Short mmCIF file of C-alpha atoms in Angstrom, two decimals:
data_model
loop_
_atom_site.label_atom_id
_atom_site.label_comp_id
_atom_site.label_asym_id
_atom_site.label_seq_id
_atom_site.Cartn_x
_atom_site.Cartn_y
_atom_site.Cartn_z
CA MET A 1 25.44 -24.32 -10.77
CA ALA A 2 25.35 -23.36 -6.77
CA LEU A 3 25.21 -19.38 -5.88
CA GLN A 4 26.67 -18.13 -2.50
CA LEU A 5 26.74 -14.69 -1.19
CA TYR A 6 28.87 -13.49 1.48
CA GLU A 7 26.99 -10.84 3.36
CA LEU A 8 28.09 -8.73 6.24
CA VAL A 9 26.27 -9.12 9.36
CA GLY A 10 27.07 -8.33 13.17
CA THR A 11 25.77 -10.34 16.35
CA ASP A 12 22.82 -11.41 14.65
CA ALA A 13 23.71 -13.69 11.73
CA ASP A 14 20.22 -13.54 10.49
CA ARG A 15 20.38 -9.48 10.16
CA PRO A 16 22.62 -8.62 7.14
CA PHE A 17 23.21 -5.14 7.15
CA SER A 18 25.71 -4.19 4.40
CA PRO A 19 23.90 -1.38 1.94
CA PHE A 20 26.46 -3.14 -0.85
CA CYS A 21 25.06 -6.63 -0.14
CA TRP A 22 21.69 -5.65 -0.21
CA ARG A 23 21.87 -4.27 -3.79
CA THR A 24 23.07 -7.57 -4.97
CA ARG A 25 20.56 -9.80 -2.63
CA MET A 26 17.89 -7.40 -4.71
CA ALA A 27 19.46 -7.96 -7.95
CA LEU A 28 19.48 -12.04 -7.21
CA ALA A 29 15.87 -11.69 -6.27
CA HIS A 30 15.01 -9.92 -9.37
CA LYS A 31 16.57 -12.56 -11.82
CA GLY A 32 14.92 -15.20 -9.95
CA LEU A 33 18.19 -16.73 -8.57
CA GLN A 34 18.44 -18.41 -5.14
CA ALA A 35 21.86 -18.05 -3.36
CA THR A 36 23.11 -19.49 -0.34
CA SER A 37 24.13 -16.72 2.80
CA ILE A 38 27.32 -17.00 3.98
CA PRO A 39 27.07 -14.56 6.93
CA TRP A 40 30.47 -12.79 7.22
CA ARG A 41 31.78 -9.92 9.81
CA PHE A 42 34.22 -7.14 9.65
CA THR A 43 37.21 -8.87 11.13
CA GLU A 44 36.81 -11.92 8.95
CA LYS A 45 39.15 -10.88 6.49
CA ASP A 46 40.92 -14.28 5.10
CA ALA A 47 37.54 -15.74 4.45
CA ILE A 48 37.36 -13.43 1.61
CA LEU A 49 41.04 -12.71 0.86
CA GLN A 50 41.02 -16.42 -0.81
CA HIS A 51 38.28 -14.91 -3.50
CA LYS A 52 40.51 -12.16 -3.80
CA SER A 53 38.50 -9.23 -2.09
CA GLU A 54 38.68 -7.30 0.79
CA LYS A 55 35.10 -6.09 0.99
CA VAL A 56 31.84 -7.78 0.61
CA PRO A 57 29.73 -8.60 -1.15
CA VAL A 58 31.32 -11.32 -2.60
CA LEU A 59 29.36 -13.56 -5.02
CA LEU A 60 30.36 -17.30 -5.61
CA ASP A 61 28.80 -18.52 -8.85
CA GLY A 62 30.50 -22.41 -9.08
CA GLU A 63 34.27 -22.09 -9.21
CA ARG A 64 33.85 -18.08 -9.84
CA ALA A 65 33.87 -15.23 -7.33
CA VAL A 66 32.86 -11.69 -8.00
CA SER A 67 33.13 -9.02 -5.89
CA ASP A 68 31.62 -5.15 -5.81
CA SER A 69 28.28 -4.73 -5.97
CA TRP A 70 28.23 -2.99 -9.48
CA THR A 71 30.38 -5.47 -10.98
CA ILE A 72 28.11 -8.48 -9.58
CA ALA A 73 25.10 -6.52 -11.15
CA ASN A 74 26.96 -6.40 -14.32
CA TYR A 75 27.97 -9.85 -13.92
CA LEU A 76 24.24 -11.04 -13.62
CA GLU A 77 23.20 -9.11 -16.25
CA ASP A 78 25.63 -10.82 -18.57
CA THR A 79 25.79 -14.11 -17.30
CA TYR A 80 21.95 -14.65 -16.77
CA PRO A 81 20.56 -12.78 -19.72
CA ASP A 82 17.43 -14.56 -20.60
CA ARG A 83 16.13 -13.52 -16.77
CA PRO A 84 14.34 -10.42 -16.16
CA SER A 85 16.73 -7.52 -16.97
CA LEU A 86 18.62 -5.13 -14.22
CA PHE A 87 19.25 -2.19 -16.55
CA GLY A 88 16.60 -2.13 -18.85
CA GLY A 89 19.25 -1.96 -21.82
CA ALA A 90 22.03 -0.36 -22.82
CA GLY A 91 21.17 2.86 -21.64
CA GLY A 92 19.86 1.97 -18.46
CA ARG A 93 23.37 0.32 -17.74
CA ALA A 94 24.93 3.40 -18.64
CA MET A 95 23.05 5.73 -16.57
CA GLY A 96 22.87 3.38 -13.85
CA ARG A 97 26.37 3.76 -13.28
CA MET A 98 25.88 7.23 -12.60
CA LEU A 99 22.92 6.62 -10.09
CA ASN A 100 25.31 4.03 -8.70
CA TRP A 101 27.58 7.11 -8.06
CA TRP A 102 24.69 9.23 -6.59
CA GLY A 103 23.61 6.76 -4.34
CA ASP A 104 27.11 6.08 -2.93
CA THR A 105 27.69 9.38 -2.65
CA VAL A 106 24.34 11.13 -1.66
CA VAL A 107 22.11 8.64 -0.34
CA LEU A 108 24.56 6.43 1.68
CA ALA A 109 27.15 8.92 2.20
CA GLY A 110 24.40 11.06 3.67
CA MET A 111 23.11 8.94 6.33
CA PHE A 112 25.97 7.22 7.43
CA PRO A 113 26.64 9.96 10.33
CA PHE A 114 22.65 9.22 11.40
CA ILE A 115 23.07 5.45 11.83
CA VAL A 116 26.88 4.98 12.24
CA ALA A 117 26.56 4.55 16.39
CA ASP A 118 23.81 2.26 15.69
CA ILE A 119 26.18 -0.13 13.72
CA HIS A 120 28.63 -0.34 16.32
CA GLY A 121 25.75 -1.42 18.81
CA HIS A 122 25.10 -4.67 16.51
CA LEU A 123 28.78 -5.34 16.38
CA ARG A 124 30.63 -8.22 17.89
CA PRO A 125 33.38 -6.94 20.63
CA ALA A 126 36.17 -7.62 18.56
CA ASP A 127 34.52 -6.17 15.53
CA GLN A 128 33.12 -3.48 17.39
CA VAL A 129 37.19 -2.04 18.35
CA TYR A 130 38.02 -2.40 14.17
CA PHE A 131 34.80 -0.59 13.48
CA ARG A 132 35.27 2.45 16.08
CA GLU A 133 39.35 2.68 15.48
CA SER A 134 38.61 2.62 11.68
CA ARG A 135 35.27 4.96 11.20
CA GLU A 136 36.61 7.41 14.00
CA ALA A 137 39.78 7.82 12.14
CA ARG A 138 38.08 8.92 9.16
CA PHE A 139 35.12 11.25 10.75
CA LYS A 140 38.12 12.51 13.26
CA LYS A 141 35.63 12.42 15.84
CA THR A 142 34.12 9.74 18.18
CA LEU A 143 31.06 7.89 16.60
CA GLU A 144 28.87 9.38 19.66
CA GLU A 145 29.66 12.86 18.41
CA VAL A 146 29.20 12.07 14.62
CA SER A 147 25.68 10.99 15.68
CA ALA A 148 25.12 13.52 18.05
CA GLY A 149 23.31 16.08 15.14
CA ARG A 150 21.55 13.83 13.63
CA ASP A 151 17.80 15.40 14.67
CA GLN A 152 18.94 18.67 12.87
CA GLY A 153 20.83 16.99 10.06
CA VAL A 154 18.40 14.93 8.70
CA ALA A 155 16.44 17.95 6.94
CA GLY A 156 19.48 18.41 4.76
CA PHE A 157 19.64 14.66 3.96
CA ARG A 158 15.71 14.50 2.78
CA LYS A 159 16.37 17.35 0.83
CA SER A 160 19.13 16.09 -1.10
CA LEU A 161 16.73 13.26 -2.27
CA ASP A 162 14.57 15.76 -4.17
CA PRO A 163 15.72 14.48 -7.74
CA MET A 164 14.52 10.77 -6.67
CA ARG A 165 11.47 12.22 -4.94
CA LEU A 166 10.40 14.37 -8.06
CA THR A 167 10.65 11.13 -10.10
CA LEU A 168 8.38 9.42 -8.15
CA LYS A 169 5.56 11.84 -8.59
CA THR A 170 5.33 10.71 -12.52
CA GLN A 171 6.44 6.80 -12.02
CA PRO A 172 6.42 4.58 -9.25
CA PHE A 173 10.08 3.24 -9.42
CA LEU A 174 13.14 4.48 -10.59
CA GLY A 175 13.38 1.73 -12.79
CA GLY A 176 9.67 2.75 -14.50
CA ASP A 177 6.77 0.94 -13.35
CA GLN A 178 8.50 -1.71 -12.40
CA PRO A 179 11.91 -1.83 -9.99
CA ASN A 180 15.03 -2.16 -11.24
CA TYR A 181 18.73 -2.02 -10.58
CA ALA A 182 18.30 1.64 -10.48
CA ASP A 183 16.21 1.36 -7.53
CA TYR A 184 18.05 -1.30 -5.63
CA ILE A 185 21.27 1.04 -5.75
CA VAL A 186 19.27 3.44 -3.45
CA PHE A 187 16.87 0.92 -1.65
CA GLY A 188 20.38 -0.75 -0.31
CA PRO A 189 21.38 2.28 1.90
CA PHE A 190 17.69 2.45 3.28
CA GLN A 191 17.70 -1.55 4.03
CA TRP A 192 21.21 -1.16 5.88
CA ALA A 193 19.97 1.72 7.95
CA ARG A 194 16.51 -0.33 8.61
CA ALA A 195 18.55 -3.18 9.64
CA ILE A 196 20.24 -1.68 12.79
CA SER A 197 18.92 1.91 13.53
CA GLU A 198 15.56 2.92 14.74
CA PHE A 199 16.33 6.76 13.40
CA GLN A 200 13.38 8.01 11.11
CA LEU A 201 15.45 8.94 7.87
CA LEU A 202 11.89 9.53 5.96
CA ALA A 203 8.58 11.34 7.17
CA PRO A 204 5.95 8.93 6.49
CA ASP A 205 4.07 11.20 3.99
CA ASP A 206 7.53 11.71 1.96
CA PRO A 207 6.95 9.79 -1.65
CA VAL A 208 10.48 8.40 -0.86
CA TYR A 209 8.43 6.41 2.28
CA ALA A 210 6.07 5.18 0.07
CA TRP A 211 8.69 3.93 -2.54
CA ARG A 212 10.49 2.24 0.06
CA GLU A 213 7.42 0.68 1.49
CA ARG A 214 6.99 -0.94 -2.09
CA LEU A 215 10.42 -2.32 -1.97
CA LEU A 216 9.87 -3.55 1.22
CA ASP A 217 7.01 -5.41 -0.09
CA ALA A 218 8.98 -6.94 -3.34
CA PHE A 219 9.91 -10.22 -3.60
CA ASP A 220 7.34 -11.91 -1.31
CA GLY A 221 8.49 -9.30 1.36
CA MET A 222 12.14 -10.72 1.08
CA ALA A 223 13.78 -7.47 2.95
CA ARG A 224 10.92 -6.86 5.16
CA LYS A 225 11.38 -10.11 6.70
CA SER A 226 15.03 -9.86 7.20
CA ALA A 227 15.74 -8.41 10.80
CA GLY A 228 15.32 -4.66 11.01
CA TYR A 229 13.32 -2.09 12.82
CA ALA A 230 10.17 -0.60 11.50
CA VAL A 231 11.36 2.69 10.43
CA MET B 1 8.04 17.15 -42.65
CA ALA B 2 9.13 20.88 -41.62
CA LEU B 3 10.57 20.99 -38.04
CA GLN B 4 10.91 24.74 -35.96
CA LEU B 5 11.98 25.32 -32.67
CA TYR B 6 11.35 28.11 -30.59
CA GLU B 7 14.36 29.28 -28.76
CA LEU B 8 15.02 31.78 -25.80
CA VAL B 9 17.50 34.56 -26.87
CA GLY B 10 17.99 38.07 -26.01
CA THR B 11 19.79 41.20 -27.70
CA ASP B 12 21.53 38.68 -29.74
CA ALA B 13 19.20 36.10 -31.93
CA ASP B 14 22.15 33.97 -32.49
CA ARG B 15 22.86 33.56 -29.29
CA PRO B 16 20.18 31.36 -27.92
CA PHE B 17 20.86 30.56 -24.09
CA SER B 18 17.84 28.24 -22.66
CA PRO B 19 19.25 25.52 -20.74
CA PHE B 20 15.96 23.57 -21.75
CA CYS B 21 16.33 24.57 -25.36
CA TRP B 22 19.88 23.24 -25.71
CA ARG B 23 18.46 20.01 -24.42
CA THR B 24 16.25 19.86 -27.32
CA ARG B 25 18.59 21.37 -29.83
CA MET B 26 21.46 18.48 -28.90
CA ALA B 27 18.61 15.62 -29.00
CA LEU B 28 17.53 16.99 -32.59
CA ALA B 29 20.84 16.68 -33.82
CA HIS B 30 21.25 13.39 -31.92
CA LYS B 31 18.25 12.18 -34.34
CA GLY B 32 19.85 13.84 -37.18
CA LEU B 33 16.64 16.15 -37.51
CA GLN B 34 16.99 19.76 -38.83
CA ALA B 35 14.77 22.20 -37.16
CA THR B 36 14.58 26.15 -38.18
CA SER B 37 15.35 28.37 -35.11
CA ILE B 38 12.58 31.03 -34.42
CA PRO B 39 14.02 33.21 -31.95
CA TRP B 40 11.59 33.94 -29.05
CA ARG B 41 12.07 36.55 -26.02
CA PHE B 42 10.81 36.35 -22.47
CA THR B 43 7.88 39.00 -23.15
CA GLU B 44 6.75 37.52 -26.20
CA LYS B 45 4.07 35.26 -24.23
CA ASP B 46 1.45 35.52 -27.42
CA ALA B 47 3.63 33.73 -29.65
CA ILE B 48 3.82 30.59 -27.96
CA LEU B 49 0.56 31.04 -26.27
CA GLN B 50 -1.09 29.86 -29.82
CA HIS B 51 0.88 26.47 -29.41
CA LYS B 52 -0.82 26.26 -25.61
CA SER B 53 2.64 27.12 -24.04
CA GLU B 54 3.93 29.71 -21.82
CA LYS B 55 7.97 28.56 -21.82
CA VAL B 56 10.37 27.50 -24.61
CA PRO B 57 10.74 25.09 -25.73
CA VAL B 58 8.26 24.64 -28.05
CA LEU B 59 8.89 22.27 -31.15
CA LEU B 60 6.51 22.48 -34.11
CA ASP B 61 6.67 19.41 -35.91
CA GLY B 62 4.12 20.00 -38.96
CA GLU B 63 0.65 20.65 -37.39
CA ARG B 64 1.97 19.32 -34.10
CA ALA B 65 3.09 21.27 -31.34
CA VAL B 66 4.88 19.78 -28.57
CA SER B 67 6.27 21.79 -25.32
CA ASP B 68 8.84 20.86 -22.36
CA SER B 69 12.26 19.62 -23.01
CA TRP B 70 11.52 16.22 -21.65
CA THR B 71 8.44 15.59 -23.24
CA ILE B 72 10.18 16.95 -26.58
CA ALA B 73 12.97 14.35 -25.95
CA ASN B 74 10.03 11.31 -25.33
CA TYR B 75 8.14 12.84 -28.21
CA LEU B 76 11.34 12.60 -30.92
CA GLU B 77 12.46 9.03 -29.75
CA ASP B 78 8.79 7.74 -30.21
CA THR B 79 7.94 9.47 -33.46
CA TYR B 80 11.64 8.55 -34.85
CA PRO B 81 12.40 5.46 -33.63
CA ASP B 82 14.57 4.92 -36.36
CA ARG B 83 17.05 7.32 -35.89
CA PRO B 84 19.71 7.07 -33.16
CA SER B 85 18.13 6.37 -29.94
CA LEU B 86 18.32 9.17 -27.02
CA PHE B 87 17.53 6.91 -24.12
CA GLY B 88 19.26 3.35 -25.13
CA GLY B 89 15.99 1.45 -24.11
CA ALA B 90 13.42 1.48 -21.79
CA GLY B 91 15.69 1.49 -18.73
CA GLY B 92 17.30 4.54 -20.13
CA ARG B 93 14.15 6.36 -20.30
CA ALA B 94 12.97 5.61 -16.82
CA MET B 95 16.54 6.44 -15.27
CA GLY B 96 16.61 9.52 -17.48
CA ARG B 97 13.78 10.72 -16.13
CA MET B 98 15.70 11.10 -12.81
CA LEU B 99 18.69 12.13 -14.25
CA ASN B 100 16.70 15.02 -15.70
CA TRP B 101 15.53 16.10 -12.21
CA TRP B 102 19.29 15.81 -11.04
CA GLY B 103 19.90 18.39 -14.07
CA ASP B 104 17.04 20.58 -12.99
CA THR B 105 18.01 21.06 -9.19
CA VAL B 106 21.56 20.26 -8.86
CA VAL B 107 23.12 21.95 -11.80
CA LEU B 108 20.63 24.27 -13.41
CA ALA B 109 19.85 25.42 -9.90
CA GLY B 110 23.08 25.07 -8.57
CA MET B 111 24.66 27.57 -11.21
CA PHE B 112 21.73 29.89 -11.80
CA PRO B 113 22.92 32.30 -8.74
CA PHE B 114 26.14 32.52 -10.31
CA ILE B 115 24.88 33.65 -13.56
CA VAL B 116 21.84 35.49 -13.23
CA ALA B 117 23.22 38.93 -13.22
CA ASP B 118 25.08 38.04 -16.48
CA ILE B 119 21.75 36.60 -18.13
CA HIS B 120 20.44 40.46 -17.10
CA GLY B 121 22.92 42.03 -19.21
CA HIS B 122 22.53 40.14 -22.19
CA LEU B 123 18.47 40.91 -22.57
CA ARG B 124 16.81 43.91 -24.38
CA PRO B 125 15.49 46.71 -22.14
CA ALA B 126 11.63 45.67 -21.62
CA ASP B 127 12.72 41.67 -21.22
CA GLN B 128 15.46 43.12 -18.49
CA VAL B 129 12.28 44.46 -16.74
CA TYR B 130 10.60 41.41 -16.50
CA PHE B 131 13.78 39.41 -15.76
CA ARG B 132 14.60 41.61 -13.09
CA GLU B 133 11.29 41.61 -11.29
CA SER B 134 10.20 37.85 -11.71
CA ARG B 135 13.93 36.48 -10.23
CA GLU B 136 14.31 39.10 -7.70
CA ALA B 137 10.77 38.37 -6.25
CA ARG B 138 11.98 34.56 -6.12
CA PHE B 139 15.34 35.14 -4.64
CA LYS B 140 14.17 37.73 -2.36
CA LYS B 141 17.49 39.68 -3.21
CA THR B 142 18.71 41.97 -6.18
CA LEU B 143 20.53 40.08 -8.95
CA GLU B 144 23.58 41.48 -7.64
CA GLU B 145 23.10 40.63 -4.62
CA VAL B 146 22.37 37.18 -5.68
CA SER B 147 25.71 36.74 -7.77
CA ALA B 148 28.07 38.44 -5.21
CA GLY B 149 28.82 35.32 -3.44
CA ARG B 150 29.65 33.25 -6.52
CA ASP B 151 33.51 32.81 -6.11
CA GLN B 152 33.16 31.76 -2.67
CA GLY B 153 30.06 29.09 -3.66
CA VAL B 154 31.38 27.54 -7.00
CA ALA B 155 33.05 24.91 -4.63
CA GLY B 156 30.06 23.77 -3.21
CA PHE B 157 28.60 23.60 -7.02
CA ARG B 158 31.33 21.76 -8.11
CA LYS B 159 31.52 19.08 -5.30
CA SER B 160 27.70 18.66 -6.12
CA LEU B 161 28.78 17.34 -9.53
CA ASP B 162 30.65 14.10 -7.74
CA PRO B 163 28.46 11.65 -8.86
CA MET B 164 28.79 12.53 -12.56
CA ARG B 165 32.51 12.84 -11.94
CA LEU B 166 33.03 9.71 -10.72
CA THR B 167 31.17 8.01 -13.42
CA LEU B 168 33.25 9.69 -15.97
CA LYS B 169 36.48 7.73 -14.40
CA THR B 170 35.29 4.67 -16.38
CA GLN B 171 32.98 5.89 -19.11
CA PRO B 172 33.77 9.20 -21.68
CA PHE B 173 29.56 10.10 -21.37
CA LEU B 174 26.61 9.68 -19.01
CA GLY B 175 25.24 7.68 -21.89
CA GLY B 176 28.12 5.30 -22.04
CA ASP B 177 30.78 5.13 -25.00
CA GLN B 178 28.54 7.63 -26.82
CA PRO B 179 26.38 10.75 -25.48
CA ASN B 180 22.78 10.47 -24.98
CA TYR B 181 19.97 12.61 -23.74
CA ALA B 182 21.84 11.84 -20.45
CA ASP B 183 24.66 14.33 -21.36
CA TYR B 184 22.25 16.83 -22.84
CA ILE B 185 20.42 17.01 -20.02
CA VAL B 186 23.57 18.27 -18.05
CA PHE B 187 24.87 19.89 -20.83
CA GLY B 188 22.16 22.30 -21.48
CA PRO B 189 22.71 24.34 -18.26
CA PHE B 190 26.41 24.50 -18.97
CA GLN B 191 25.83 25.66 -22.45
CA TRP B 192 23.39 28.21 -20.75
CA ALA B 193 25.86 29.55 -18.82
CA ARG B 194 28.37 29.82 -21.69
CA ALA B 195 26.41 31.50 -23.90
CA ILE B 196 25.93 34.75 -21.62
CA SER B 197 28.49 34.29 -18.77
CA GLU B 198 32.19 34.41 -18.52
CA PHE B 199 32.10 32.88 -14.56
CA GLN B 200 34.64 29.93 -14.58
CA LEU B 201 32.16 27.11 -13.29
CA LEU B 202 34.66 24.33 -13.62
CA ALA B 203 38.39 24.14 -13.27
CA PRO B 204 40.15 23.03 -16.45
CA ASP B 205 41.58 19.88 -14.57
CA ASP B 206 38.13 18.70 -14.14
CA PRO B 207 36.94 15.49 -15.54
CA VAL B 208 33.71 17.26 -16.47
CA TYR B 209 35.43 20.25 -17.86
CA ALA B 210 36.98 17.68 -20.27
CA TRP B 211 33.09 15.92 -20.75
CA ARG B 212 31.83 19.75 -21.65
CA GLU B 213 34.75 20.04 -24.02
CA ARG B 214 33.62 16.97 -26.00
CA LEU B 215 29.93 17.97 -26.26
CA LEU B 216 31.24 21.10 -27.53
CA ASP B 217 32.71 18.88 -30.15
CA ALA B 218 29.84 17.26 -31.00
CA PHE B 219 27.76 17.47 -34.23
CA ASP B 220 30.58 18.89 -35.88
CA GLY B 221 31.22 21.40 -32.85
CA MET B 222 27.27 22.90 -32.84
CA ALA B 223 27.77 24.35 -29.30
CA ARG B 224 30.98 25.47 -29.74
CA LYS B 225 29.95 27.68 -32.77
CA SER B 226 27.18 29.23 -31.13
CA ALA B 227 27.64 32.74 -29.43
CA GLY B 228 29.26 31.98 -25.92
CA TYR B 229 32.55 32.78 -24.40
CA ALA B 230 35.56 30.74 -23.82
CA VAL B 231 34.83 28.97 -20.31
#
């Protein structure tokens, strides 16, 4: 069995920065699975289209291709049931579905305006054109205009993390005493930001900051060792 | 084993309306446990102080008194492990802790301004004085001023339910194919509102509305049969 993972990168192949790919990368580590990284860039559509996907992550497990980070997490849980569980049972898998949407709509979408211009700065010229056009069409503003208000906007973003912050008062991880996929759901976006932006999303005295530190240390510091800024 | 539950009521003893008591009431039904209701009102502090609590719910299980809805859910799960699980495993219990905070800070706190004046209308005079003074001090406005903007504010509240709404696209309950404590966490606040307010928190074509209908039907229509408005 040879696992391979298509991971989004920009100018630097050692700086994977997709929030979704990081969820998968952490899930693989949790399962104790090694996967060879295949660096992939926004405009390399054909490379993954052969695996019937338009987005990364795409996981190749022998002859099989699995795409979408949530689908991959479920695939890993079902295919490697004897390895540490990502969900901690059926209840965790069901509730994880909602935490995944919370991670997408509150955490990922919440921080995106703050870091979108910084992403652009880490892309190759051809990818920059694609990225600017597609994202400016979405925001109906230039990338620079989108990011301009981030010093004011960050307070609202931090406040939106309250459900997580309050949880961390009584347990070190969203998954309980140890991290599980609930943590990787939220960590993915933070690692995305860390990889390409120096913007301070979290105050150092925030329990969420301490939680992020614990996940940067996880798996022998795997995420911390990956290229990124000290945020 | 005789179970008894202190439940918040107002003028009408058959209209229990605490969101936290409803979480517990649904959890008891999920476990197939009967509990005698002890109607309790805001100013009857002494009745529960004897059980070392200042708030309801308080569950009496023989000689034992357990307070706080989250603590009670964990107590029921641990004390009655052979009955249907509230969390579906250790992962669900850990993630449920975060969903409980989401339920408190987003759902419950989100709808509170819209229904606070209607709560007042369902209280006895002595409780009205207590309720108005304590809640107006918290909001720094009159109850009527707090509720005045609800027709405009409800759009933002509905939007905040997106993580739940998106989850319901692929599963009928937050707990998966069947409801579990994740659902009761969020249903409690909705049943609180339904018991005392005619305000339309949800549009009829909202998947969250359909989900609420399913929970009103659960346990032989237990929540629907309790006094409330058609919302």
